[in-house]
Coordinates of C-alpha atoms in Angstrom, one line a residue:
Chain A
M866 CA 9.1 27.0 -29.7
A867 CA 12.1 29.3 -29.2
A868 CA 15.2 28.6 -31.3
R869 CA 18.0 26.8 -29.6
P870 CA 20.7 29.3 -28.7
T871 CA 23.9 29.1 -30.6
A872 CA 27.2 28.1 -29.0
A873 CA 28.3 31.8 -29.3
A874 CA 25.1 33.0 -27.5
R875 CA 25.6 30.4 -24.8
A876 CA 29.3 31.4 -24.4
R877 CA 28.4 35.0 -24.2
R878 CA 25.9 34.6 -21.4
L879 CA 28.3 32.4 -19.5
L880 CA 31.1 35.0 -19.8
A881 CA 28.6 37.6 -18.6
I882 CA 27.7 35.8 -15.5
L883 CA 31.2 34.7 -14.5
P884 CA 31.7 37.8 -12.3
R885 CA 28.5 37.0 -10.4
L886 CA 29.8 33.6 -9.4
E887 CA 31.7 34.7 -6.3
P888 CA 33.5 32.1 -4.4
N889 CA 31.4 30.2 -1.9
A890 CA 28.2 31.9 -3.1
E891 CA 24.8 30.3 -3.7
V892 CA 22.7 32.0 -6.3
P893 CA 19.1 31.2 -7.2
L894 CA 19.1 29.6 -10.6
A895 CA 15.9 31.4 -11.7
S896 CA 17.3 34.8 -10.9
L897 CA 20.6 34.1 -12.6
A898 CA 18.8 32.8 -15.7
A899 CA 16.5 35.8 -15.8
S900 CA 19.4 38.2 -15.6
V901 CA 20.7 36.9 -18.9
G902 CA 17.3 36.4 -20.6
A903 CA 17.5 32.5 -20.4
A904 CA 15.1 29.9 -19.2
P905 CA 16.3 28.2 -15.9
E906 CA 16.6 24.8 -17.6
E907 CA 18.7 26.4 -20.4
L908 CA 21.0 28.1 -17.9
A909 CA 21.3 24.9 -15.9
A910 CA 22.6 23.1 -19.0
D911 CA 25.0 26.0 -19.5
I912 CA 26.3 25.9 -15.9
T913 CA 27.0 22.2 -16.4
T914 CA 29.0 23.0 -19.5
L915 CA 30.7 25.8 -17.5
S916 CA 31.8 23.3 -14.9
L917 CA 33.8 21.5 -17.5
C918 CA 35.6 24.7 -18.6
G919 CA 39.0 25.9 -17.4
V920 CA 42.6 26.3 -18.2
P921 CA 45.6 23.9 -18.4
P922 CA 46.3 21.6 -16.6
F923 CA 42.5 21.2 -16.3
D924 CA 42.8 19.8 -12.8
P925 CA 40.1 20.6 -10.2
L926 CA 41.9 23.8 -9.2
S927 CA 41.9 25.1 -12.7
L928 CA 38.3 24.4 -13.7
V929 CA 35.3 26.7 -13.0
D930 CA 34.2 25.3 -9.7
V931 CA 30.4 25.5 -9.9
Y932 CA 27.5 23.1 -9.9
I933 CA 23.7 23.0 -9.8
D934 CA 22.0 21.8 -6.6
G935 CA 18.3 21.7 -7.3
E936 CA 17.2 25.3 -7.9
T937 CA 20.5 26.8 -6.7
V938 CA 23.8 27.5 -8.4
V939 CA 26.5 26.6 -5.9
V940 CA 29.9 28.2 -6.4
G941 CA 33.0 26.6 -4.9
M942 CA 36.2 28.5 -5.7
G943 CA 34.7 30.2 -8.7
A944 CA 36.4 30.9 -12.0
P945 CA 40.2 31.0 -12.6
A946 CA 39.8 34.3 -14.5
L947 CA 37.3 36.7 -15.9
D948 CA 35.8 37.3 -12.5
R949 CA 35.4 41.0 -13.1
P950 CA 32.7 42.7 -15.2
V951 CA 33.6 42.9 -18.9
R952 CA 32.9 45.9 -21.0
L953 CA 29.8 46.1 -23.2
S954 CA 30.4 45.1 -26.8
P955 CA 29.2 47.4 -29.6
A956 CA 26.0 45.5 -30.0
E957 CA 25.3 45.5 -26.2
G958 CA 26.1 49.2 -26.0
R959 CA 23.7 49.9 -28.8
A960 CA 21.0 47.9 -27.2
L961 CA 21.4 49.6 -23.9
I962 CA 21.4 53.1 -25.3
A963 CA 18.4 52.3 -27.6
A964 CA 16.5 50.9 -24.6
L965 CA 17.2 53.8 -22.3
E966 CA 16.3 56.2 -25.1
T967 CA 12.8 54.7 -25.3
A968 CA 12.5 55.7 -21.6
G969 CA 13.5 59.3 -22.3
F970 CA 17.1 59.1 -21.2
V971 CA 19.1 61.6 -23.4
P972 CA 22.8 61.4 -24.0
T973 CA 23.5 64.0 -21.4
D974 CA 21.7 62.1 -18.6
P975 CA 24.0 61.2 -15.7
L976 CA 23.0 57.5 -16.0
L977 CA 24.2 57.3 -19.6
A978 CA 27.4 59.1 -18.6
K979 CA 28.0 56.4 -16.0
V980 CA 27.1 53.6 -18.3
A981 CA 29.6 55.0 -20.8
A982 CA 32.4 53.9 -18.5
A983 CA 31.4 50.3 -19.1
L984 CA 31.4 50.5 -22.9
S985 CA 34.0 48.9 -25.0
A986 CA 36.4 51.4 -26.7
E987 CA 34.8 50.3 -30.0
V988 CA 31.4 51.8 -28.9
D989 CA 30.8 55.3 -30.1
P990 CA 27.6 56.7 -28.6
T991 CA 27.6 59.6 -31.0
D992 CA 27.8 57.1 -33.9
I993 CA 24.9 55.1 -32.4
A994 CA 22.8 58.2 -32.0
A995 CA 23.4 59.1 -35.7
H996 CA 22.1 55.7 -36.9
V997 CA 19.6 54.3 -34.4
R998 CA 16.9 56.4 -32.6
T999 CA 14.1 55.1 -30.4
A1000 CA 13.0 58.2 -28.4
S1001 CA 9.3 58.6 -28.1
A1002 CA 9.7 62.1 -26.7
E1003 CA 12.5 64.5 -26.5
G1004 CA 13.3 66.8 -23.6
G1005 CA 14.8 64.4 -21.0
L1006 CA 12.4 62.2 -19.2
G1007 CA 15.1 60.1 -17.6
D1008 CA 14.7 61.7 -14.2
V1009 CA 10.9 61.2 -14.1
H1010 CA 11.3 57.6 -15.4
A1011 CA 13.9 56.7 -12.8
T1012 CA 12.0 58.2 -10.0
V1013 CA 8.8 56.4 -10.8
M1014 CA 10.5 53.0 -11.3
S1015 CA 12.4 53.3 -8.1
A1016 CA 9.3 54.4 -6.1
A1017 CA 7.3 51.5 -7.6
E1018 CA 10.0 49.0 -6.6
R1019 CA 10.2 50.5 -3.1
G1020 CA 6.5 50.9 -2.6
E1021 CA 6.7 54.7 -2.1
S1022 CA 4.2 57.2 -3.2
I1023 CA 5.2 60.1 -5.5
D1024 CA 3.9 63.6 -6.1
A1025 CA 3.7 64.1 -9.8
T1026 CA 2.8 67.3 -11.7
Y1027 CA 0.7 65.7 -14.4
F1028 CA -0.9 67.0 -17.6
S1029 CA -4.2 65.4 -18.3
A1030 CA -5.0 65.3 -22.0
G1031 CA -8.7 64.8 -21.2
S1032 CA -9.1 67.9 -19.1
G1033 CA -6.2 69.8 -20.6
R1034 CA -5.1 70.7 -17.0
T1035 CA -1.8 70.2 -15.2
R1036 CA -2.1 69.6 -11.5
M1037 CA -0.4 67.7 -8.7
R1038 CA -1.4 64.1 -8.2
R1039 CA -0.2 61.9 -5.3
I1040 CA 0.2 58.5 -6.8
R1041 CA 1.1 55.1 -5.4
P1042 CA 3.0 53.6 -8.4
L1043 CA 2.1 49.9 -8.8
R1044 CA 3.0 48.6 -12.2
V1045 CA 4.9 50.0 -15.2
F1046 CA 4.6 49.1 -18.9
V1047 CA 5.5 50.3 -22.3
E1048 CA 3.0 50.5 -25.1
R1049 CA 3.8 51.8 -28.6
G1050 CA 7.0 53.3 -27.3
V1051 CA 5.2 55.2 -24.6
W1052 CA 5.9 54.4 -20.9
Y1053 CA 3.0 54.3 -18.5
V1054 CA 2.5 53.7 -14.8
V1055 CA -0.6 52.2 -13.3
G1056 CA -1.0 53.7 -9.9
Y1057 CA -3.5 54.4 -7.2
D1058 CA -4.4 58.1 -7.3
E1059 CA -4.8 59.2 -3.6
G1060 CA -6.9 62.2 -4.6
L1061 CA -9.4 60.3 -6.7
A1062 CA -9.2 57.2 -4.5
E1063 CA -8.9 54.9 -7.5
E1064 CA -6.5 53.3 -9.9
R1065 CA -5.5 55.3 -12.9
T1066 CA -3.0 55.0 -15.8
F1067 CA -0.5 57.8 -16.3
R1068 CA 1.8 58.5 -19.2
L1069 CA 5.3 59.2 -17.9
D1070 CA 5.9 61.8 -20.7
R1071 CA 3.0 63.8 -19.3
M1072 CA 4.7 64.2 -15.9
R1073 CA 6.4 67.5 -15.6
D1074 CA 8.2 66.1 -12.5
A1075 CA 7.9 63.3 -10.0
V1076 CA 9.1 63.6 -6.4
P1077 CA 9.2 60.7 -3.9
T1078 CA 7.1 61.6 -0.8
G1079 CA 8.8 59.3 1.7
E1080 CA 5.4 57.7 2.4
R1081 CA 5.5 53.9 2.0
F1082 CA 2.5 51.8 1.0
E1083 CA 1.6 48.2 1.0
R1084 CA 1.5 46.9 -2.5
P1085 CA -1.9 45.2 -3.0
A1086 CA -1.8 41.5 -3.6
G1087 CA -2.0 40.6 -7.3
I1088 CA -1.0 42.5 -10.3
P1089 CA -3.3 45.3 -11.5
D1090 CA -4.8 44.3 -14.7
I1091 CA -3.5 46.7 -17.3
E1092 CA -6.1 45.3 -19.7
A1093 CA -8.8 46.7 -17.4
S1094 CA -7.1 49.9 -16.4
F1095 CA -5.6 50.9 -19.8
R1096 CA -7.5 49.2 -22.6
P1097 CA -10.0 51.7 -24.0
S1098 CA -12.5 48.9 -24.7
S1099 CA -13.1 48.8 -20.9
A1100 CA -14.2 52.5 -21.0
P1101 CA -17.7 53.1 -19.6
H1102 CA -19.0 55.1 -22.6
A1103 CA -19.0 54.9 -26.4
A1104 CA -19.6 57.5 -29.1
D1105 CA -20.6 57.1 -32.7
V1106 CA -18.3 59.1 -34.9
L1107 CA -18.6 59.6 -38.7
L1108 CA -15.3 60.1 -40.6
D1109 CA -15.5 61.8 -44.0
D1110 CA -12.5 59.8 -45.3
A1111 CA -12.0 56.3 -44.2
S1112 CA -8.6 55.9 -45.9
G1113 CA -6.7 57.1 -42.9
A1114 CA -8.9 55.5 -40.2
E1115 CA -6.9 53.2 -38.1
E1116 CA -7.7 51.7 -34.7
R1117 CA -4.4 53.0 -33.3
D1118 CA -5.7 56.6 -33.9
W1119 CA -9.0 55.8 -32.2
P1120 CA -8.0 53.3 -29.5
G1121 CA -10.5 50.6 -28.9
A1122 CA -12.8 51.7 -31.7
T1123 CA -14.7 49.5 -34.1
I1124 CA -14.5 50.8 -37.6
E1125 CA -17.1 50.1 -40.3
P1126 CA -17.2 51.6 -43.9
A1127 CA -20.0 54.1 -44.3
T1128 CA -23.1 52.8 -46.1
S1129 CA -22.4 55.4 -48.9
G1130 CA -19.4 57.4 -50.0
T1131 CA -15.8 57.0 -48.8
G1132 CA -16.3 57.6 -45.1
A1133 CA -16.4 55.3 -42.1
R1134 CA -18.5 55.0 -39.0
L1135 CA -16.7 54.5 -35.7
R1136 CA -17.8 53.3 -32.3
V1137 CA -15.3 54.9 -30.0
P1138 CA -15.0 54.0 -26.3
Y1139 CA -14.2 56.8 -23.9
A1140 CA -14.0 57.4 -20.2
T1141 CA -14.5 61.2 -20.2
P1142 CA -15.6 63.3 -23.2
G1143 CA -12.6 65.6 -23.0
W1144 CA -10.2 63.3 -24.8
L1145 CA -12.8 62.4 -27.5
A1146 CA -13.7 66.1 -28.0
R1147 CA -10.1 67.1 -28.6
R1148 CA -9.6 64.2 -31.0
V1149 CA -12.7 65.1 -33.0
V1150 CA -12.0 68.8 -33.0
A1151 CA -8.4 68.1 -34.3
S1152 CA -10.0 66.6 -37.4
L1153 CA -11.0 70.2 -38.2
G1154 CA -14.4 69.3 -39.5
A1155 CA -13.6 65.9 -41.2
A1156 CA -15.3 64.0 -38.3
E1157 CA -18.6 64.3 -36.5
V1158 CA -19.9 62.9 -33.3
V1159 CA -23.4 61.6 -34.0
G1160 CA -24.0 60.7 -30.4
P1161 CA -24.4 60.6 -27.4
A1162 CA -25.4 64.2 -26.9
E1163 CA -22.9 64.9 -24.1
A1164 CA -20.0 64.0 -26.4
R1165 CA -21.5 66.0 -29.3
A1166 CA -21.8 69.0 -26.9
A1167 CA -18.3 68.6 -25.6
V1168 CA -17.0 68.8 -29.2
R1169 CA -19.1 71.9 -29.9
E1170 CA -18.0 73.6 -26.7
L1171 CA -14.3 72.9 -27.2
A1172 CA -14.3 74.1 -30.9
T1173 CA -16.2 77.2 -29.9
K1174 CA -13.8 78.0 -27.1
L1175 CA -10.8 77.5 -29.3
L1176 CA -12.3 79.7 -32.0
A1177 CA -13.0 82.4 -29.5
E1178 CA -9.4 82.2 -28.2
L1179 CA -8.1 82.3 -31.7
E1180 CA -10.1 85.3 -32.8
G1181 CA -9.3 87.3 -29.7
G1182 CA -5.7 86.0 -29.5
D1183 CA -2.3 87.6 -29.6
R1184 CA -0.7 87.9 -33.0
T1185 CA 2.6 89.4 -32.0
E1186 CA 5.8 87.4 -31.8
G1187 CA 6.6 88.8 -28.4
Chain B
M1144 CA 34.0 15.7 -26.9
T1145 CA 34.3 19.4 -26.1
D1146 CA 31.4 21.5 -27.5
A1147 CA 31.9 24.9 -29.2
T1148 CA 30.5 26.7 -26.1
E1149 CA 33.1 25.0 -23.9
R1150 CA 35.9 25.8 -26.4
L1151 CA 35.0 29.5 -26.5
V1152 CA 34.9 29.8 -22.7
N1153 CA 38.2 27.8 -22.4
L1154 CA 39.8 30.2 -25.0
A1155 CA 38.6 33.3 -23.1
L1156 CA 39.9 31.9 -19.8
Y1157 CA 43.2 30.9 -21.3
L1158 CA 43.8 34.3 -22.9
A1159 CA 42.8 36.0 -19.6
T1160 CA 45.3 33.9 -17.6
T1161 CA 48.3 33.7 -19.9
R1162 CA 51.1 36.0 -18.7
V1163 CA 52.8 36.3 -22.0
P1164 CA 51.2 36.6 -25.5
V1165 CA 50.8 33.2 -27.0
S1166 CA 50.8 32.0 -30.6
A1167 CA 47.8 30.4 -32.4
E1168 CA 49.8 27.1 -32.3
A1169 CA 50.2 27.3 -28.6
I1170 CA 46.5 28.0 -28.2
R1171 CA 45.7 25.0 -30.4
A1172 CA 47.8 22.8 -28.1
D1173 CA 46.6 24.2 -24.8
V1174 CA 43.0 25.1 -25.1
A1175 CA 40.6 22.2 -24.9
G1176 CA 38.2 22.0 -27.7
Y1177 CA 40.2 22.4 -30.9
P1178 CA 39.8 19.1 -32.7
A1179 CA 42.7 16.8 -32.8
G1180 CA 43.9 16.0 -36.3
Q1181 CA 42.3 19.2 -37.7
D1182 CA 44.2 20.5 -40.7
E1183 CA 46.0 23.8 -40.4
D1184 CA 43.6 25.9 -42.6
A1185 CA 40.5 24.6 -40.8
F1186 CA 42.0 25.4 -37.4
L1187 CA 43.0 28.9 -38.5
R1188 CA 39.4 29.5 -39.8
M1189 CA 37.9 28.2 -36.6
F1190 CA 40.4 30.3 -34.5
E1191 CA 39.5 33.5 -36.5
R1192 CA 35.8 32.8 -35.9
D1193 CA 36.5 32.3 -32.2
K1194 CA 38.4 35.5 -31.8
K1195 CA 35.6 37.4 -33.5
L1196 CA 33.0 35.8 -31.2
L1197 CA 35.1 36.7 -28.1
R1198 CA 35.3 40.3 -29.3
A1199 CA 31.5 40.3 -29.7
C1200 CA 31.4 39.3 -26.0
G1201 CA 33.2 42.5 -25.2
L1202 CA 36.7 41.0 -24.7
A1203 CA 39.6 43.0 -26.1
L1204 CA 42.4 41.0 -27.5
D1205 CA 45.9 42.3 -27.7
V1206 CA 47.8 41.1 -30.7
T1207 CA 51.6 41.4 -30.8
D1208 CA 54.3 40.2 -33.1
A1209 CA 56.5 37.4 -31.7
D1210 CA 59.4 36.7 -34.0
G1211 CA 57.2 37.2 -37.1
V1212 CA 54.2 35.3 -35.6
P1213 CA 51.1 36.9 -34.2
A1214 CA 50.7 36.3 -30.5
Y1215 CA 47.6 36.9 -28.4
R1216 CA 46.5 37.7 -24.9
L1217 CA 43.7 39.5 -23.2
D1218 CA 44.0 43.3 -23.0
P1219 CA 42.8 43.9 -19.4
A1220 CA 42.3 47.6 -19.8
G1221 CA 40.2 47.1 -22.9
T1222 CA 38.3 44.2 -21.5
Y1223 CA 37.4 45.0 -17.9
A1224 CA 34.8 47.6 -17.2
A1225 CA 35.5 50.4 -14.7
E1226 CA 33.6 50.2 -11.4
I1227 CA 30.2 51.8 -11.9
S1228 CA 28.4 53.2 -8.9
L1229 CA 24.7 53.4 -9.7
T1230 CA 22.1 54.9 -7.3
E1231 CA 19.1 52.9 -6.3
T1232 CA 17.0 55.1 -8.6
E1233 CA 19.3 54.6 -11.6
R1234 CA 19.4 50.8 -11.0
A1235 CA 15.6 50.7 -10.9
A1236 CA 15.5 52.5 -14.2
L1237 CA 17.9 50.0 -15.8
H1238 CA 15.9 47.1 -14.4
A1239 CA 12.7 48.5 -15.7
V1240 CA 13.9 48.9 -19.3
A1241 CA 15.5 45.5 -19.2
A1242 CA 12.3 43.9 -17.9
A1243 CA 10.1 45.7 -20.4
L1244 CA 12.3 45.3 -23.5
A1245 CA 14.7 42.3 -23.3
T1246 CA 11.9 39.9 -24.2
D1247 CA 9.8 42.2 -26.3
P1248 CA 9.8 40.8 -29.8
G1249 CA 9.3 44.4 -31.1
F1250 CA 12.6 45.5 -29.6
P1251 CA 15.3 44.4 -32.0
F1252 CA 18.2 44.2 -29.6
G1253 CA 16.6 42.1 -26.8
D1254 CA 19.4 39.5 -26.4
D1255 CA 22.1 42.2 -26.4
L1256 CA 20.1 44.2 -23.9
A1257 CA 19.8 41.2 -21.5
I1258 CA 23.6 40.6 -21.6
A1259 CA 24.3 44.3 -21.2
I1260 CA 22.2 44.6 -18.1
A1261 CA 23.7 41.3 -16.7
K1262 CA 27.1 42.8 -17.1
L1263 CA 26.0 45.9 -15.2
G1264 CA 24.9 43.6 -12.4
G1265 CA 21.2 44.1 -13.1
A1266 CA 18.2 41.9 -12.8
G1267 CA 14.6 41.9 -13.6
S1268 CA 11.8 44.0 -12.1
E1269 CA 8.6 42.8 -10.5
T1270 CA 7.0 46.2 -11.1
V1271 CA 7.1 45.9 -14.9
V1272 CA 4.4 44.1 -16.7
A1273 CA 4.3 43.1 -20.4
G1274 CA 3.2 45.7 -22.8
G1275 CA 4.6 46.0 -26.3
L1276 CA 6.9 48.5 -28.1
T1277 CA 5.1 47.9 -31.4
D1278 CA 1.4 47.4 -31.8
E1279 CA 1.5 45.7 -35.2
H1280 CA 3.5 42.5 -36.2
P1281 CA 6.1 42.8 -33.4
D1282 CA 8.0 39.7 -34.4
M1283 CA 8.3 40.9 -38.0
Q1284 CA 9.1 44.5 -37.2
G1285 CA 11.6 43.5 -34.4
A1286 CA 13.4 41.0 -36.6
L1287 CA 13.6 43.3 -39.6
A1288 CA 14.8 46.2 -37.5
A1289 CA 17.6 43.9 -36.1
T1290 CA 18.6 42.8 -39.6
L1291 CA 18.5 46.3 -41.0
A1292 CA 20.4 47.8 -38.0
E1293 CA 23.2 45.3 -38.7
A1294 CA 23.1 46.2 -42.4
V1295 CA 23.4 49.9 -41.3
A1296 CA 26.4 49.1 -39.1
S1297 CA 28.2 46.9 -41.6
R1298 CA 27.2 49.2 -44.5
K1299 CA 25.8 46.5 -46.7
R1300 CA 23.3 47.1 -49.4
V1301 CA 19.8 45.7 -49.1
T1302 CA 17.0 44.8 -51.5
F1303 CA 13.3 44.6 -50.5
G1304 CA 9.8 44.7 -51.8
Y1305 CA 7.8 47.8 -50.7
T1306 CA 4.2 48.8 -51.0
N1307 CA 3.7 52.5 -50.4
A1308 CA 0.7 54.2 -48.9
A1309 CA -0.9 54.6 -52.3
G1310 CA -0.7 50.8 -52.8
D1311 CA 2.1 50.9 -55.4
A1312 CA 4.5 47.9 -55.0
R1313 CA 8.0 47.7 -56.4
T1314 CA 11.4 46.3 -55.5
H1315 CA 14.1 48.7 -54.1
E1316 CA 17.8 48.4 -53.9
A1317 CA 19.1 50.7 -51.2
E1318 CA 22.0 51.7 -49.0
P1319 CA 20.7 51.6 -45.4
L1320 CA 21.8 54.6 -43.4
G1321 CA 19.8 54.4 -40.2
V1322 CA 16.8 53.0 -38.4
F1323 CA 14.4 54.7 -36.1
F1324 CA 11.3 54.0 -34.0
R1325 CA 8.3 56.3 -33.8
D1326 CA 4.9 55.8 -32.4
G1327 CA 4.9 52.0 -32.4
R1328 CA 6.6 51.5 -35.7
W1329 CA 10.1 51.0 -37.0
Y1330 CA 11.4 52.8 -40.1
L1331 CA 14.5 52.6 -42.3
V1332 CA 16.3 55.6 -43.7
A1333 CA 18.1 54.6 -46.9
R1334 CA 19.4 55.9 -50.1
D1335 CA 17.4 54.5 -53.0
I1336 CA 20.0 53.6 -55.5
E1337 CA 17.8 53.8 -58.6
R1338 CA 16.4 57.2 -57.6
D1339 CA 19.5 58.5 -56.0
D1340 CA 17.5 59.9 -53.2
V1341 CA 17.4 59.3 -49.4
R1342 CA 13.9 58.0 -48.4
V1343 CA 12.1 56.7 -45.3
Y1344 CA 10.5 53.3 -45.4
A1345 CA 8.1 51.8 -42.9
L1346 CA 9.3 48.3 -42.0
R1347 CA 5.7 47.0 -41.8
R1348 CA 5.4 47.7 -45.6
M1349 CA 8.5 45.7 -46.5
T1350 CA 8.7 42.2 -47.8
D1351 CA 11.5 39.8 -48.8
V1352 CA 14.3 41.9 -47.2
R1353 CA 17.7 40.7 -48.3
V1354 CA 21.2 41.9 -47.2
D1355 CA 23.9 41.7 -49.9
Q1356 CA 26.0 38.7 -48.9
R1357 CA 28.7 39.3 -51.5
R1358 CA 32.0 40.5 -50.1
P1359 CA 31.3 39.7 -46.5
G1360 CA 33.0 42.0 -44.1
A1361 CA 33.6 44.6 -46.7
P1362 CA 31.4 47.7 -46.7
D1363 CA 29.3 48.3 -49.9
F1364 CA 29.1 52.1 -49.5
E1365 CA 30.0 55.1 -47.4
P1366 CA 27.2 57.1 -45.7
P1367 CA 26.9 60.8 -46.6
D1368 CA 29.1 63.1 -44.5
G1369 CA 27.2 64.4 -41.4
F1370 CA 24.3 61.9 -41.8
T1371 CA 22.1 61.6 -38.8
V1372 CA 18.9 59.7 -38.7
A1373 CA 17.3 62.3 -36.5
D1374 CA 17.1 64.6 -39.6
Y1375 CA 14.5 62.2 -41.1
I1376 CA 12.3 61.8 -38.0
L1377 CA 9.7 64.4 -38.9
L1378 CA 6.4 65.5 -37.3
P1379 CA 3.3 64.6 -39.3
F1380 CA 2.9 68.1 -40.8
Q1381 CA 6.4 68.1 -42.2
Y1382 CA 5.6 66.0 -45.2
G1383 CA 4.6 67.7 -48.4
P1384 CA 5.8 69.7 -51.4
E1385 CA 6.3 73.2 -50.2
A1386 CA 8.0 74.3 -47.0
V1387 CA 6.4 77.2 -45.0
D1388 CA 8.2 78.9 -42.1
C1389 CA 5.8 78.9 -39.1
V1390 CA 5.8 80.4 -35.6
L1391 CA 3.7 79.0 -32.8
R1392 CA 3.4 80.1 -29.2
F1393 CA 3.4 77.8 -26.2
S1394 CA 1.8 79.6 -23.3
A1395 CA 3.9 80.1 -20.1
E1396 CA 1.8 77.5 -18.3
E1397 CA 2.3 74.9 -21.1
S1398 CA 5.9 75.8 -22.0
W1399 CA 7.3 72.8 -20.0
R1400 CA 5.7 70.5 -22.4
A1401 CA 7.2 72.1 -25.5
P1402 CA 10.6 70.3 -25.6
R1403 CA 8.8 67.0 -25.4
L1404 CA 6.3 67.9 -28.1
V1405 CA 8.5 69.5 -30.6
A1406 CA 10.7 66.4 -30.8
G1407 CA 13.8 68.3 -31.7
Q1408 CA 12.3 70.0 -34.6
G1409 CA 12.8 73.8 -35.2
R1410 CA 13.8 76.3 -32.6
L1411 CA 12.3 77.3 -29.3
D1412 CA 12.9 80.9 -28.2
P1413 CA 11.8 82.1 -24.8
A1414 CA 9.7 85.3 -24.7
D1415 CA 9.6 87.8 -21.8
D1416 CA 6.2 86.6 -20.5
G1417 CA 7.5 83.0 -20.0
S1418 CA 5.9 81.7 -23.1
L1419 CA 8.0 80.0 -25.8
L1420 CA 8.0 80.8 -29.5
W1421 CA 8.5 77.8 -31.7
H1422 CA 9.9 78.5 -35.2
V1423 CA 9.3 75.4 -37.3
E1424 CA 9.1 74.4 -40.9
A1425 CA 5.8 72.9 -42.0
R1426 CA 4.7 71.5 -45.3
D1427 CA 1.0 70.9 -44.5
L1428 CA -0.7 73.7 -42.7
G1429 CA -3.9 71.7 -42.2
R1430 CA -2.0 69.0 -40.4
L1431 CA -0.1 71.5 -38.3
A1432 CA -3.4 73.1 -37.3
A1433 CA -4.7 69.7 -36.4
W1434 CA -1.5 69.0 -34.4
M1435 CA -2.0 72.2 -32.4
V1436 CA -5.5 71.2 -31.4
E1437 CA -4.5 67.6 -30.6
H1438 CA -1.6 68.7 -28.3
G1439 CA -3.3 71.7 -26.8
P1440 CA -4.3 73.6 -24.8
G1441 CA -1.9 76.5 -24.8
I1442 CA -0.5 76.3 -28.3
A1443 CA -1.4 79.2 -30.6
P1444 CA -0.5 80.2 -34.1
V1445 CA 1.5 83.3 -34.6
A1446 CA 2.6 83.2 -38.2
P1447 CA 1.8 83.0 -41.1
D1448 CA -1.7 84.3 -41.3
A1449 CA -2.6 81.3 -43.5
L1450 CA -2.1 79.0 -40.5
R1451 CA -4.4 81.0 -38.3
E1452 CA -7.0 81.1 -41.2
T1453 CA -6.7 77.3 -41.7
L1454 CA -7.2 76.6 -38.1
A1455 CA -10.2 79.1 -37.8
A1456 CA -11.9 77.6 -40.9
G1457 CA -11.5 74.1 -39.5
L1458 CA -12.9 75.1 -36.1
R1459 CA -15.9 76.8 -37.7
K1460 CA -16.6 73.7 -39.6
V1461 CA -16.5 71.6 -36.4
V1462 CA -18.9 74.0 -34.7
A1463 CA -21.3 74.0 -37.7
R1464 CA -21.3 70.2 -37.9
H1465 CA -22.1 69.9 -34.2
G1466 CA -25.0 72.2 -34.1
G1467 CA -23.4 75.5 -33.3

């Protein structure tokens, strides 16, 4: 059961929504509650409290004129003051900057520059950046992120230049973005790949760019199951992998894998699900000989071919600094 | 009886409507919610708490001297936000981060984020579905990150139990300097007082975290000049005893990925052929060679020769183990 919010927390969210209580407006209770992270019943109680608030002489003209009618917040004359947006406090500013940073917005992004105008004078973005960092990738993903989110909300397809870790190739994909989620600090979009004619999951930090096409699509009924489209346990194949040293073997490094100690020595035996052997091969080759695919043959061959190719490139490669 | 929420809102409205600065005594008389018969000291303590809470809501209070007595009113310029004109695309991005993180227990500032987005006129997003910032103990990591971020901001010492990767457990007393998030996990950067050394601690390995409650409101330490937490967010091959200067080449085709992959470490220099040369310090050439393979294709070693040899030896071993 969630902890009961403190009086300070209730007051803060009421002061945050005051500007949205425009005179003679009717606002759905659920959306107003969601906008401040409260349950509708919690906000309903808060609105009742708010209707008792005001300034001297506390007559009907000097109270906050608002009440609940079923699922709707009904506003009469509104509030006697504080009906304009208030600046973000230091804690709120830190939260917003940290959240946007997870999505790849760097301090120089135009969105952060705009948001800075809403910050309290006590908020120092430089100081926040020196003490709290949440970026999963540098290099400014804000533009890609915003384009994908906006297209998903509008139901508009995008052309994305996408790097596939499985194939190692970068190519254009036309995607109908359906759902977005964040996992381990990485943002993903589940979308319908028009070229492949199937749903795929794409990492936003592997999109070089994303451009809206202007083509609208009907969003399918129901939410795509990210468990099915993202979770590796749903992958169609599985490989048996031996690790020489089990001490660093974690499921997070071999998504969806089952890990068992080897019958002898310090190693481990993994059962690793995979969709295409490209990703698995690169992962095993990156162990530089400390892991071995036992089977199936196609995965074992993929590892051998990738290592052979990389070795050939290395031995014939450029050694100059340009 | 007026509850505390009502009193706080009444106080905010009163300070926003008063035309002249008002004394604490006038506030006590005019604002509904201060208990009748409350003694002077108790009232002043309550009023101090209330002012602090209103400031935490983003309200700026102007304090002036009125015949030797402090007088208060809202500072409109410091309180009200400038009009922000967001594009549809920017608004969608704000909605998405709010929808994904405001209720994620692994994100330590969820409540503050919800209020921030509400103040910017935002709302949720139907296109965002639940995921998870952290993949292990999100409640524990999120709550600890919130506590430690506050300790960083207020410069209060902390003590905690810690079990390192080798399994050694001990209690640390530390000055918290920064927190960061990387790959599903939260970390603290702090100066270990006994060792007089700045270290990085994984929150998932901490137990019994306590913030020094003595001298509330007074900082326990000053952070080192020029401290920035980014200096401690290293790539996996940058941990080890001896630093080696390395140079890697991102091919022209893959150069667009370089700024995202190098995570602010080292220096990227453009070459004439469109490739990028990455000058970076490594402390574990084996892990750097593994990193190159994992994030390839299009990343090649340039210097030192030992890096190329480490990579080649590893690749030969892979080929040999897989029947080559």
